[in-house]
XYZ file of C-alpha atoms in Angstrom:
770
model
C 296.482 285.924 117.398
C 295.402 284.825 114.160
C 298.446 281.902 114.674
C 297.270 281.269 117.938
C 293.884 280.692 116.770
C 294.773 278.596 113.642
C 296.808 276.474 115.635
C 293.874 275.391 117.867
C 291.574 274.848 115.277
C 294.006 271.950 113.747
C 294.649 270.131 117.562
C 290.685 270.433 117.971
C 290.873 268.471 114.439
C 293.253 266.103 115.523
C 291.919 265.140 118.369
C 288.361 264.586 117.056
C 289.391 262.721 114.075
C 292.225 260.735 116.850
C 289.415 259.872 119.447
C 286.396 259.678 117.180
C 286.018 255.832 117.110
C 286.162 256.724 121.725
C 283.041 259.562 120.637
C 281.314 256.789 118.577
C 280.605 254.057 121.198
C 279.736 256.464 123.544
C 277.422 257.619 121.513
C 276.034 254.092 120.882
C 275.722 253.634 124.437
C 273.838 256.343 125.386
C 271.982 255.446 122.443
C 271.599 251.542 124.207
C 270.414 253.289 127.792
C 268.130 255.094 126.354
C 266.613 252.505 124.807
C 266.087 250.783 127.876
C 264.463 252.780 129.672
C 261.473 253.129 127.904
C 261.200 249.129 127.338
C 257.884 247.710 128.305
C 258.719 245.304 131.344
C 255.286 244.806 132.239
C 251.840 245.663 131.091
C 248.227 247.218 134.282
C 245.285 246.444 133.250
C 242.475 248.792 135.571
C 238.942 249.575 134.896
C 237.323 246.825 132.675
C 234.532 244.657 134.262
C 233.502 241.955 131.564
C 236.970 242.468 129.043
C 239.964 240.178 130.704
C 243.259 241.596 131.459
C 244.316 239.249 128.943
C 241.377 240.644 126.053
C 242.176 243.560 126.617
C 246.220 243.707 126.398
C 245.700 241.533 122.635
C 244.445 244.489 121.453
C 247.407 246.373 122.446
C 249.903 247.096 119.245
C 252.737 246.696 122.043
C 253.864 243.891 123.840
C 256.369 243.089 126.351
C 259.739 243.597 125.531
C 258.784 246.299 122.928
C 260.433 249.943 122.823
C 256.526 252.484 125.038
C 257.514 255.042 121.870
C 255.190 258.075 121.503
C 253.664 256.778 118.193
C 253.139 253.277 119.873
C 250.972 253.851 122.939
C 249.173 255.981 120.303
C 248.772 253.063 118.427
C 247.396 251.176 121.307
C 245.523 253.792 121.631
C 243.911 254.264 118.070
C 243.460 249.954 118.643
C 241.561 249.845 121.375
C 239.840 253.089 120.621
C 238.559 250.933 117.058
C 237.267 247.662 119.551
C 233.577 250.242 120.003
C 234.288 247.643 123.704
C 235.471 251.064 125.826
C 234.104 254.733 126.133
C 237.612 255.805 127.414
C 240.205 254.835 127.119
C 244.198 255.818 128.877
C 247.677 254.629 128.041
C 250.717 255.839 129.277
C 254.231 254.876 130.226
C 256.563 254.834 134.128
C 259.618 252.576 135.205
C 258.962 250.086 132.690
C 254.900 249.202 133.557
C 252.271 250.482 131.365
C 249.537 251.133 132.565
C 245.893 251.151 130.680
C 242.971 252.426 132.175
C 239.643 251.741 130.409
C 236.251 252.547 131.345
C 233.699 249.985 128.854
C 230.875 250.648 126.743
C 227.421 250.311 128.118
C 225.840 246.809 126.949
C 222.524 246.485 125.518
C 219.487 244.694 126.564
C 217.218 245.329 124.099
C 216.286 248.151 120.823
C 212.667 249.440 120.790
C 210.938 251.248 118.533
C 208.029 253.727 118.508
C 205.681 255.598 115.998
C 206.762 252.669 112.993
C 203.996 251.471 110.763
C 205.741 251.341 107.455
C 208.932 248.604 108.638
C 208.076 246.000 111.227
C 209.736 246.392 114.851
C 211.868 243.079 113.051
C 212.919 245.123 110.039
C 214.230 247.920 111.815
C 216.229 245.453 113.961
C 217.832 244.212 110.766
C 218.376 248.296 109.901
C 220.636 248.476 113.149
C 224.216 247.782 114.560
C 223.577 248.781 118.213
C 221.059 245.193 118.378
C 223.673 243.130 116.431
C 226.976 244.683 118.342
C 225.828 244.220 121.826
C 227.984 248.256 123.105
C 226.685 250.962 122.844
C 228.491 254.460 121.431
C 227.499 257.651 120.465
C 228.511 256.467 116.866
C 226.818 253.568 116.370
C 223.376 255.050 118.046
C 224.068 257.571 115.548
C 224.462 255.702 112.302
C 221.478 253.939 113.024
C 219.630 257.311 113.114
C 220.596 257.495 109.868
C 220.240 253.703 108.886
C 216.370 254.209 110.183
C 215.804 257.718 108.570
C 216.938 256.908 105.046
C 214.579 253.603 104.905
C 212.091 255.460 106.118
C 213.102 258.842 102.300
C 214.037 255.517 99.881
C 210.761 254.286 101.089
C 208.419 257.733 99.828
C 207.902 259.075 103.192
C 209.248 263.081 103.002
C 209.063 264.720 106.728
C 210.303 262.229 108.396
C 212.275 262.811 112.376
C 214.344 259.803 114.457
C 214.910 260.503 117.004
C 216.326 258.243 120.495
C 216.750 257.840 124.107
C 218.095 255.382 126.682
C 217.934 253.884 129.214
C 220.007 252.907 131.797
C 219.492 249.900 133.845
C 221.254 247.157 136.575
C 224.578 245.315 135.291
C 225.685 248.446 132.991
C 223.123 247.585 130.964
C 221.194 249.738 128.915
C 218.417 250.250 126.372
C 217.800 252.293 123.626
C 214.743 253.093 121.604
C 214.424 254.587 118.803
C 211.055 257.124 118.862
C 209.654 257.244 114.719
C 207.645 260.208 113.435
C 207.115 258.862 110.070
C 206.053 261.692 108.394
C 203.599 261.952 104.999
C 203.765 258.752 101.961
C 205.547 260.910 98.965
C 204.087 258.980 95.743
C 204.874 260.305 91.983
C 202.442 261.527 90.548
C 203.558 261.221 87.051
C 206.405 260.022 85.042
C 206.744 261.948 81.642
C 208.831 261.648 79.119
C 210.180 264.367 76.335
C 212.184 262.928 73.221
C 210.579 260.128 73.106
C 209.257 259.885 69.159
C 210.113 256.397 67.941
C 208.049 254.743 71.237
C 205.581 255.815 73.721
C 205.114 257.003 76.997
C 203.360 254.489 78.114
C 205.784 251.774 76.546
C 208.825 252.929 78.308
C 207.011 253.253 81.656
C 206.733 249.410 81.197
C 210.311 249.223 80.728
C 211.530 250.810 83.818
C 211.234 250.752 87.646
C 209.167 253.692 89.189
C 206.258 253.926 88.575
C 203.782 256.600 89.358
C 201.439 256.177 91.910
C 198.011 254.127 91.274
C 194.613 251.721 92.943
C 197.627 249.481 94.093
C 200.514 251.396 95.567
C 199.652 250.433 99.029
C 199.597 246.361 98.522
C 202.604 246.935 96.039
C 204.756 250.283 97.280
C 206.403 250.279 94.331
C 205.964 254.323 93.490
C 209.090 254.874 95.856
C 211.978 258.025 94.687
C 214.944 255.987 94.477
C 218.160 257.836 92.983
C 219.704 254.721 92.195
C 216.823 253.403 90.889
C 216.192 256.180 88.453
C 220.514 255.106 87.357
C 219.211 251.284 86.867
C 215.967 253.036 85.116
C 218.272 256.272 82.701
C 219.739 252.206 81.877
C 216.741 250.166 80.992
C 215.844 252.893 78.868
C 218.897 253.118 76.776
C 218.803 249.312 76.803
C 215.490 249.492 75.328
C 216.198 251.263 72.606
C 219.801 249.824 71.609
C 217.886 246.789 70.919
C 215.038 248.442 69.206
C 217.021 249.852 66.208
C 218.354 253.016 68.082
C 222.354 252.154 69.142
C 223.651 255.815 69.575
C 220.128 256.415 71.974
C 221.250 258.123 75.281
C 218.707 259.157 78.461
C 220.036 262.553 78.628
C 218.983 263.704 82.389
C 216.287 262.437 84.579
C 214.669 265.225 86.850
C 212.726 264.672 89.985
C 211.088 268.188 90.773
C 208.485 267.428 94.537
C 204.952 269.129 94.973
C 204.965 270.492 98.731
C 201.099 270.984 97.822
C 200.327 267.180 96.466
C 203.496 265.445 98.543
C 204.282 263.487 95.364
C 206.522 264.052 92.658
C 207.236 264.615 88.990
C 210.151 262.989 86.600
C 210.763 264.101 83.200
C 213.296 262.112 81.691
C 215.025 263.397 78.613
C 215.647 261.198 75.634
C 217.953 261.724 72.222
C 216.731 258.490 70.583
C 219.377 258.863 67.443
C 219.386 257.612 63.839
C 217.014 254.351 63.202
C 218.990 251.302 61.849
C 218.536 248.149 60.572
C 220.263 244.713 59.699
C 222.778 244.885 56.184
C 224.436 241.111 54.862
C 225.670 239.694 57.573
C 228.394 236.657 57.317
C 230.818 234.955 59.713
C 234.834 234.205 58.582
C 237.392 231.818 60.316
C 240.789 231.412 60.474
C 240.453 228.313 62.812
C 241.270 225.239 59.808
C 238.481 222.295 60.677
C 236.206 224.161 61.790
C 232.827 223.862 59.914
C 232.009 227.590 59.735
C 227.783 226.365 57.834
C 227.297 224.513 61.433
C 228.008 227.695 63.502
C 225.949 230.111 60.620
C 222.719 228.620 62.647
C 223.779 229.793 65.158
C 223.733 233.505 63.621
C 220.170 235.936 65.243
C 221.035 238.437 63.335
C 219.182 238.234 60.311
C 219.605 241.491 57.008
C 216.541 243.831 57.329
C 215.387 243.349 60.828
C 215.716 245.856 63.845
C 219.701 246.344 65.088
C 219.685 244.733 68.539
C 222.737 244.773 70.463
C 220.237 241.822 72.351
C 220.752 240.169 69.803
C 224.423 240.530 68.856
C 225.377 239.153 71.886
C 222.682 235.768 71.882
C 224.407 235.335 68.723
C 228.318 235.810 69.397
C 227.798 233.674 73.139
C 226.105 230.837 70.696
C 228.184 230.851 67.842
C 231.151 230.537 71.056
C 229.391 227.898 72.545
C 228.651 225.543 69.074
C 232.320 225.453 68.275
C 233.457 224.390 71.532
C 230.446 221.872 70.730
C 232.901 220.683 68.296
C 236.147 220.625 69.818
C 236.958 224.612 69.607
C 237.394 226.127 73.525
C 239.630 228.575 73.104
C 237.307 230.060 70.120
C 237.377 233.665 71.041
C 234.294 235.140 68.871
C 234.022 239.301 67.628
C 231.458 240.727 65.830
C 233.255 243.142 63.264
C 230.008 245.449 62.432
C 230.722 248.800 59.395
C 228.013 250.788 59.708
C 226.370 252.226 56.731
C 225.358 255.763 57.867
C 223.800 256.659 54.174
C 221.159 254.330 54.341
C 221.275 253.721 57.971
C 222.585 249.994 58.323
C 225.271 247.883 60.271
C 227.132 245.083 58.156
C 227.815 243.090 60.232
C 230.603 240.081 59.785
C 231.313 236.807 63.205
C 235.133 236.207 62.549
C 235.927 233.698 65.036
C 239.327 232.902 65.665
C 242.138 230.899 67.406
C 241.614 232.239 71.502
C 244.388 232.437 73.522
C 245.048 229.010 75.721
C 244.345 230.287 78.910
C 242.634 227.699 81.551
C 239.966 227.486 84.786
C 242.787 227.500 87.644
C 240.248 227.866 91.037
C 236.468 228.199 91.518
C 236.091 230.505 94.116
C 232.174 231.281 95.381
C 231.671 233.262 97.450
C 228.004 234.966 99.582
C 225.914 230.894 99.900
C 225.433 230.196 103.193
C 221.955 228.095 103.032
C 222.876 226.563 99.091
C 225.997 224.227 98.401
C 228.951 224.876 96.302
C 227.706 221.961 94.170
C 224.195 223.074 93.256
C 226.037 226.371 91.568
C 228.888 224.359 90.045
C 227.083 221.969 88.326
C 225.440 225.160 86.627
C 227.820 225.949 85.052
C 229.350 223.737 81.415
C 232.654 223.514 82.946
C 234.864 223.374 85.910
C 238.829 223.918 87.289
C 241.021 223.141 84.959
C 239.126 223.468 81.814
C 239.914 225.992 79.121
C 238.610 229.447 79.794
C 235.775 230.712 77.538
C 234.254 234.250 78.036
C 230.990 233.220 77.170
C 230.783 230.239 78.143
C 230.444 232.255 81.043
C 228.332 233.979 80.381
C 226.102 230.990 80.132
C 227.325 230.221 83.474
C 225.784 233.128 84.914
C 222.226 233.227 83.387
C 222.186 229.359 83.939
C 223.088 230.644 88.071
C 220.913 232.414 87.492
C 217.391 230.716 86.347
C 218.266 228.409 89.900
C 216.399 231.575 90.743
C 218.147 231.258 94.219
C 219.565 233.959 94.270
C 218.797 238.340 94.152
C 221.818 238.920 91.783
C 224.956 236.767 90.293
C 228.101 238.760 89.830
C 231.103 236.659 88.035
C 234.504 238.267 88.362
C 237.695 237.157 86.881
C 242.347 237.576 88.319
C 244.891 236.395 86.990
C 246.071 233.505 88.250
C 249.542 230.745 89.270
C 250.040 231.542 85.896
C 250.054 233.797 82.654
C 247.654 231.000 80.971
C 246.159 230.296 84.921
C 242.785 232.555 85.552
C 240.437 232.404 88.793
C 237.006 232.773 88.662
C 234.876 234.299 91.995
C 231.501 233.911 91.415
C 229.864 236.232 94.216
C 226.183 235.439 95.000
C 223.302 237.347 97.567
C 220.944 234.571 98.524
C 217.619 235.412 97.797
C 214.441 233.388 99.993
C 213.589 230.179 98.563
C 210.261 228.940 101.131
C 206.901 229.436 100.108
C 205.005 228.767 103.426
C 201.595 230.133 103.133
C 197.133 229.891 102.965
C 195.565 231.151 99.869
C 192.443 231.047 99.308
C 190.435 232.455 95.827
C 187.160 231.083 94.406
C 187.164 229.272 90.698
C 184.162 229.498 88.501
C 184.243 225.466 88.159
C 184.963 224.532 91.348
C 183.402 227.516 93.685
C 185.302 228.753 96.950
C 188.664 226.322 97.101
C 191.843 227.692 99.698
C 194.849 224.880 100.625
C 197.536 225.377 102.933
C 201.082 224.513 101.583
C 205.290 224.070 102.005
C 207.652 225.172 99.663
C 211.245 224.986 99.164
C 212.428 225.020 96.234
C 215.647 224.646 97.674
C 214.892 221.912 99.342
C 218.714 221.970 102.508
C 220.172 224.056 99.988
C 221.165 221.084 97.174
C 218.415 222.413 94.832
C 215.868 220.302 94.944
C 212.548 220.927 94.956
C 209.343 219.985 97.560
C 206.210 221.043 98.288
C 203.459 219.596 100.985
C 199.502 220.988 100.108
C 196.794 220.527 101.309
C 193.549 221.908 99.786
C 189.585 221.969 99.810
C 187.118 223.649 97.565
C 183.038 223.006 98.130
C 183.894 219.273 96.536
C 185.966 218.271 98.321
C 189.395 217.531 99.284
C 193.376 217.292 98.083
C 196.221 215.420 99.376
C 199.318 216.226 97.858
C 203.443 215.698 97.967
C 205.784 216.073 95.044
C 209.380 216.159 95.114
C 212.693 216.561 92.945
C 215.793 215.909 92.510
C 217.204 218.190 89.161
C 220.530 216.164 88.782
C 219.167 212.320 89.184
C 222.610 210.877 89.320
C 225.076 213.815 88.749
C 223.601 214.169 85.426
C 221.272 216.390 83.354
C 217.845 214.647 84.591
C 215.495 215.170 87.179
C 213.684 213.021 88.733
C 211.036 213.177 90.792
C 207.985 211.172 92.317
C 204.325 212.640 93.750
C 202.265 210.927 95.665
C 198.302 212.441 95.791
C 194.940 211.480 97.756
C 191.926 213.481 95.660
C 188.576 212.962 97.078
C 185.479 214.404 95.120
C 181.618 215.181 97.253
C 178.631 214.344 95.150
C 177.089 217.859 94.247
C 174.176 219.110 92.000
C 176.671 219.200 88.954
C 178.199 215.744 90.605
C 176.649 212.587 90.103
C 178.902 210.919 91.979
C 182.162 210.675 94.435
C 184.895 209.155 94.049
C 188.057 208.372 95.933
C 191.419 208.433 94.665
C 194.837 207.096 95.549
C 198.210 207.516 94.145
C 200.846 208.281 92.753
C 204.254 208.437 89.778
C 207.751 208.279 89.459
C 209.173 210.958 86.406
C 211.954 211.554 84.664
C 213.122 214.950 83.069
C 215.444 214.083 80.055
C 216.669 217.530 77.499
C 217.095 216.000 74.272
C 218.148 220.119 73.129
C 218.755 223.281 73.687
C 214.689 223.753 72.723
C 213.429 220.568 73.631
C 213.016 218.249 76.267
C 211.494 214.577 76.530
C 210.056 213.391 80.097
C 208.984 209.364 80.991
C 206.566 209.032 83.724
C 205.475 205.759 86.177
C 202.763 205.340 88.030
C 199.120 203.664 89.856
C 196.223 205.290 90.710
C 193.254 202.921 92.325
C 189.751 204.935 92.861
C 186.369 203.761 94.933
C 182.833 205.219 93.621
C 180.466 206.688 96.483
C 176.612 207.378 94.681
C 174.856 208.496 97.200
C 171.473 207.728 94.883
C 172.482 205.040 92.622
C 169.975 205.475 89.527
C 170.819 209.117 88.761
C 174.590 207.804 87.634
C 174.747 205.826 84.345
C 178.645 205.495 84.394
C 179.460 204.066 87.690
C 178.077 201.700 90.007
C 178.548 202.703 93.880
C 181.308 200.792 95.543
C 183.210 200.209 92.838
C 186.775 200.674 92.939
C 189.276 200.888 89.527
C 192.639 199.957 90.061
C 195.332 201.537 86.663
C 198.852 201.210 86.101
C 200.161 203.661 82.983
C 203.142 204.204 81.917
C 203.718 207.787 79.613
C 206.101 210.240 77.880
C 205.448 213.884 76.464
C 207.663 216.066 74.659
C 207.197 219.103 75.300
C 209.507 222.075 72.428
C 209.531 226.290 73.621
C 211.351 228.541 71.745
C 209.356 231.408 73.357
C 211.066 234.762 73.979
C 209.717 234.604 77.234
C 207.089 232.020 79.596
C 205.240 235.662 81.281
C 202.909 237.406 79.337
C 205.507 235.533 75.410
C 205.303 237.738 72.814
C 206.764 235.534 69.408
C 208.203 232.093 69.849
C 206.177 228.811 69.857
C 205.425 225.991 71.851
C 204.305 222.237 71.924
C 203.901 219.146 73.895
C 202.571 215.766 72.417
C 201.812 213.368 74.964
C 201.437 209.392 74.899
C 200.205 207.582 77.802
C 198.980 203.611 78.089
C 196.698 202.955 80.901
C 196.739 198.585 82.623
C 195.461 196.697 85.026
C 191.536 196.932 84.843
C 192.240 199.973 81.887
C 193.588 198.616 78.630
C 194.540 201.953 75.761
C 196.384 204.506 75.409
C 195.751 208.254 75.838
C 196.960 210.513 73.478
C 197.593 214.534 73.119
C 198.739 217.230 71.697
C 199.305 220.555 72.379
C 200.680 223.810 70.505
C 200.536 227.058 70.266
C 202.447 230.155 67.827
C 202.660 233.428 69.000
C 203.715 236.715 66.769
C 203.726 240.348 67.670
C 201.010 242.274 65.779
C 203.400 245.601 65.434
C 206.723 245.304 66.431
C 207.395 247.205 70.593
C 202.954 248.089 71.235
C 202.908 245.735 72.878
C 199.646 244.059 70.413
C 200.463 239.983 70.710
C 198.840 237.749 68.115
C 198.073 233.620 69.269
C 197.007 231.233 68.020
C 196.524 227.792 69.398
C 195.687 224.399 68.601
C 194.764 220.864 70.766
C 193.222 217.396 70.055
C 193.040 213.887 71.701
C 192.589 210.471 70.759
C 191.926 207.380 73.332
C 192.581 203.886 71.464
C 191.272 200.917 73.047
C 193.156 197.964 73.041
C 190.250 195.445 75.646
C 187.518 195.524 73.015
C 184.929 196.271 76.002
C 185.516 199.653 75.353
C 186.796 203.398 77.617
C 185.717 203.624 80.433
C 183.342 206.439 80.470
C 185.694 207.522 83.613
C 189.070 207.576 82.303
C 187.207 209.177 79.145
C 187.860 213.420 77.756
C 185.417 215.378 79.808
C 186.036 218.801 78.021
C 183.703 222.996 78.758
C 186.228 225.367 78.448
C 189.270 224.492 78.829
C 188.548 223.268 74.801
C 185.997 226.091 74.076
C 185.375 229.558 76.323
C 181.765 229.583 77.121
C 180.997 226.439 77.918
C 180.941 225.293 82.243
C 183.387 222.394 83.293
C 182.467 219.486 81.829
C 179.312 221.426 79.447
C 180.079 219.619 76.103
C 180.112 216.053 75.324
C 177.545 212.671 74.966
C 175.637 213.084 77.857
C 172.555 211.015 79.748
C 168.727 211.411 80.610
C 169.999 212.757 83.473
C 172.273 214.981 82.237
C 175.414 212.873 83.418
C 178.376 213.598 81.166
C 180.169 210.597 79.386
C 182.482 211.360 77.897
C 184.396 211.622 74.220
C 187.064 209.388 73.066
C 188.275 212.339 70.320
C 188.748 216.178 71.284
C 190.128 218.938 68.709
C 190.078 222.572 68.781
C 191.530 225.100 67.366
C 191.777 229.565 68.996
C 192.523 232.667 67.982
C 193.704 235.249 70.472
C 195.024 239.053 69.833
C 195.541 240.704 73.427
C 196.826 244.200 73.997
C 198.031 246.250 76.115
C 194.915 248.819 77.592
C 195.842 252.520 76.660
C 193.338 253.544 79.773
C 196.054 252.217 82.383
C 199.592 252.157 83.424
C 201.228 249.265 81.803
C 203.122 248.727 85.190
C 199.347 247.718 87.131
C 199.521 244.520 83.906
C 196.733 244.667 83.286
C 195.805 243.256 80.198
C 192.805 242.902 77.134
C 192.349 240.204 75.550
C 189.907 239.414 72.372
C 189.423 236.265 70.530
C 187.633 233.182 68.593
C 187.491 229.384 70.054
C 186.604 226.639 68.119
C 186.453 223.035 69.297
C 185.168 219.168 68.438
C 183.299 216.738 70.752
C 183.137 212.909 69.752
C 183.272 209.869 70.198
C 181.222 208.344 73.014
C 182.949 205.345 74.949
C 181.933 201.707 73.341
C 181.049 200.123 76.863
C 178.533 203.724 77.218
C 175.277 201.665 75.800
C 174.142 203.969 72.531
C 170.699 203.438 74.441
C 172.010 205.830 77.683
C 173.556 208.690 75.040
C 169.857 211.421 75.120
C 172.235 214.317 74.010
C 175.159 216.006 73.155
C 176.308 214.028 69.371
C 173.898 216.072 67.430
C 176.106 219.213 67.422
C 179.367 217.911 67.837
C 181.410 221.011 66.877
C 180.967 224.237 69.228
C 182.289 227.447 68.017
C 182.307 230.815 71.191
C 184.053 235.054 70.552
C 184.888 236.865 73.509
C 186.855 239.202 75.583
C 189.279 239.062 79.021
C 190.664 240.792 81.319
C 194.943 239.368 82.065
C 196.123 240.730 85.347
C 199.906 239.573 86.196
C 199.385 239.299 89.736
C 202.188 238.396 92.585
C 199.100 235.092 93.049
C 199.967 234.721 89.507
C 198.574 234.855 86.227
C 194.735 235.021 86.586
C 192.367 236.207 84.067
C 188.025 236.370 83.602
C 186.856 235.632 80.108
C 183.414 236.939 79.188
C 181.358 234.483 76.179
C 179.131 234.367 73.652
C 178.585 230.167 72.747
C 177.869 231.188 68.714
C 177.015 226.919 68.199
C 175.968 224.570 70.700
C 174.183 221.456 71.373
C 171.218 220.917 73.064
C 172.459 219.503 75.675
C 175.156 221.805 76.121
C 175.516 224.025 79.989
C 176.796 227.219 79.131
C 178.513 230.020 81.157
C 178.787 233.394 80.607
C 181.933 235.032 83.145
C 184.945 231.872 84.025
C 186.926 232.861 86.505
C 190.769 231.274 85.375
C 194.569 231.395 85.766
C 196.197 231.445 82.479
C 197.891 229.380 81.110
C 199.886 229.020 77.794
C 198.878 226.101 75.795
């Protein structure tokens, strides 16, 4: 029995070995027949009305000739569902035919909103996808409901509710209505800080973007609780400390607690300040042969004994690398070596300048600019494709693009290029509005009620050009202005512009004659250094005078016209730490202008102002301002009084416009050929007002000199204004960094004046640096 089984097994094994090729073929043939049985010969589409058959087939992952496996069929179903065009999809295979059945989603013909006040319909439309996608789905509807809810939550609303209803229309169309219950607007009752010993809560509130609810919150909408904003505020506080002597400062937490009774949040920032440090010894070392290290030291912004500042460290690194590039060492790599002296609380710094890797910019990609032309962004960089890659130059380039003020964000990333020594830069920008169209109205203490309709575009046609058209009116006349500026004339770092204007001034109780002036000028701006700019200008003007009562004017003749052509220049030095509310630095302007045609004289004016913080980070800033001017007559006949200096609050506050200087018996200002003045001002935060109000106070003192009666004026006509050439005043001001620009109101007490001067206690103006 055993032998018989053994023999049977051996025979079976032999047969398998002998016929294994035949068996393999048989299996193979069977597999081919199975595959052929599943092959798609044709694709039928049904149920579609708007979407044609070819479009439906294009979404399938199966094509004619493919095998209709279960995985391939499921993949096609997923692909069709992902289009959002269909509410139901069915795909089946039978006898070589792939049958596709679909039910199309309805088309959203309109999206409406009910109950919305905080956001306009246009704003809400931009938040929802149904309005732009065209087809309806429950998933999109739910996502849009959540988008609206999030917008209200970020705007500070609690208890907001968003529901929807749909209305079926003809031709498979649908109307979607979002019903919004806005709930209550919650604010921020208080922002508190713990652990802050070096800086007051008021100072830190001015650092962060989150604001307490205040009287103008309805206008600025700045009292919203936002988690992302809180996280950004934590970083702002840390950077603020790191730039003011506290390198180890941290914000441990930022907690917001909601008070239901007050419908407001209380926010507390917990701060660990760490130790206070200053800079110790400062040095610079280089391993690059031929590099003038002494010339680089002038770029260092950190000084022995100065407060430790991360910002000054980084700025020094960038400036040293930039200067090294200017010497021809484009691959210079600058790193600060910091030696912390814990015992003395100082950081000794050595700037190491070494030869970095030789890497080149292979390509610069620009993304996100739908309006701004690529070349506008590229020309802001000091390098181009093919140039050496230097991180400091890239950082400076990023800052230059941001200074264009065309973008809400600028992000620069790098990636390896086609070779190890090549890098690809990608500059991603998010554009913002650069146009301003509107009407403004206001009041000036010198011109009364005024208004202006203007069109301003800072990025005209996406080419970075500036265009402004304005029509203005006051109680005493009208103005018409057209201004155009090309920032890179002929591709150079030279700005060129043209201004055309018309000025109509009516005769009033304080102006003894009217005038009608038409003129224009060409101007060019040339940067000389990073801090010095030169401006050249040339132009003309024709001005006619009208005097309804010629007996009351000693300056003009009714119906007379004066023409003038002029050429001139100005030099501007500016190293202010910031252009709005500066705390340190110096700004100066020197200008000269030759005026000819019906005139022949040279006008020279100089203005300067120096800012210095009185107490570091206290917000108290002192400034001293000086100004002077002189007109040199070249004709021998004297300067026409209409071209002379007419001074008032622009020299000494407390005087009316044209309120000082030589006068005729009728009170008409005859003008002066010389003036000089000096002012001292102390600006400070107002303790009872949060810094985010943007309102500050100031006290000041002005002293001015006006002299030199135009030689064309007969001495007998001068009745007053020359007895006391020196004027003086003191006063106090409120300064508001408003959304409309820096505004200020000055209350003055005149200490010294001439008998013929006119004064004013209060003046409301736009605040200027010079």
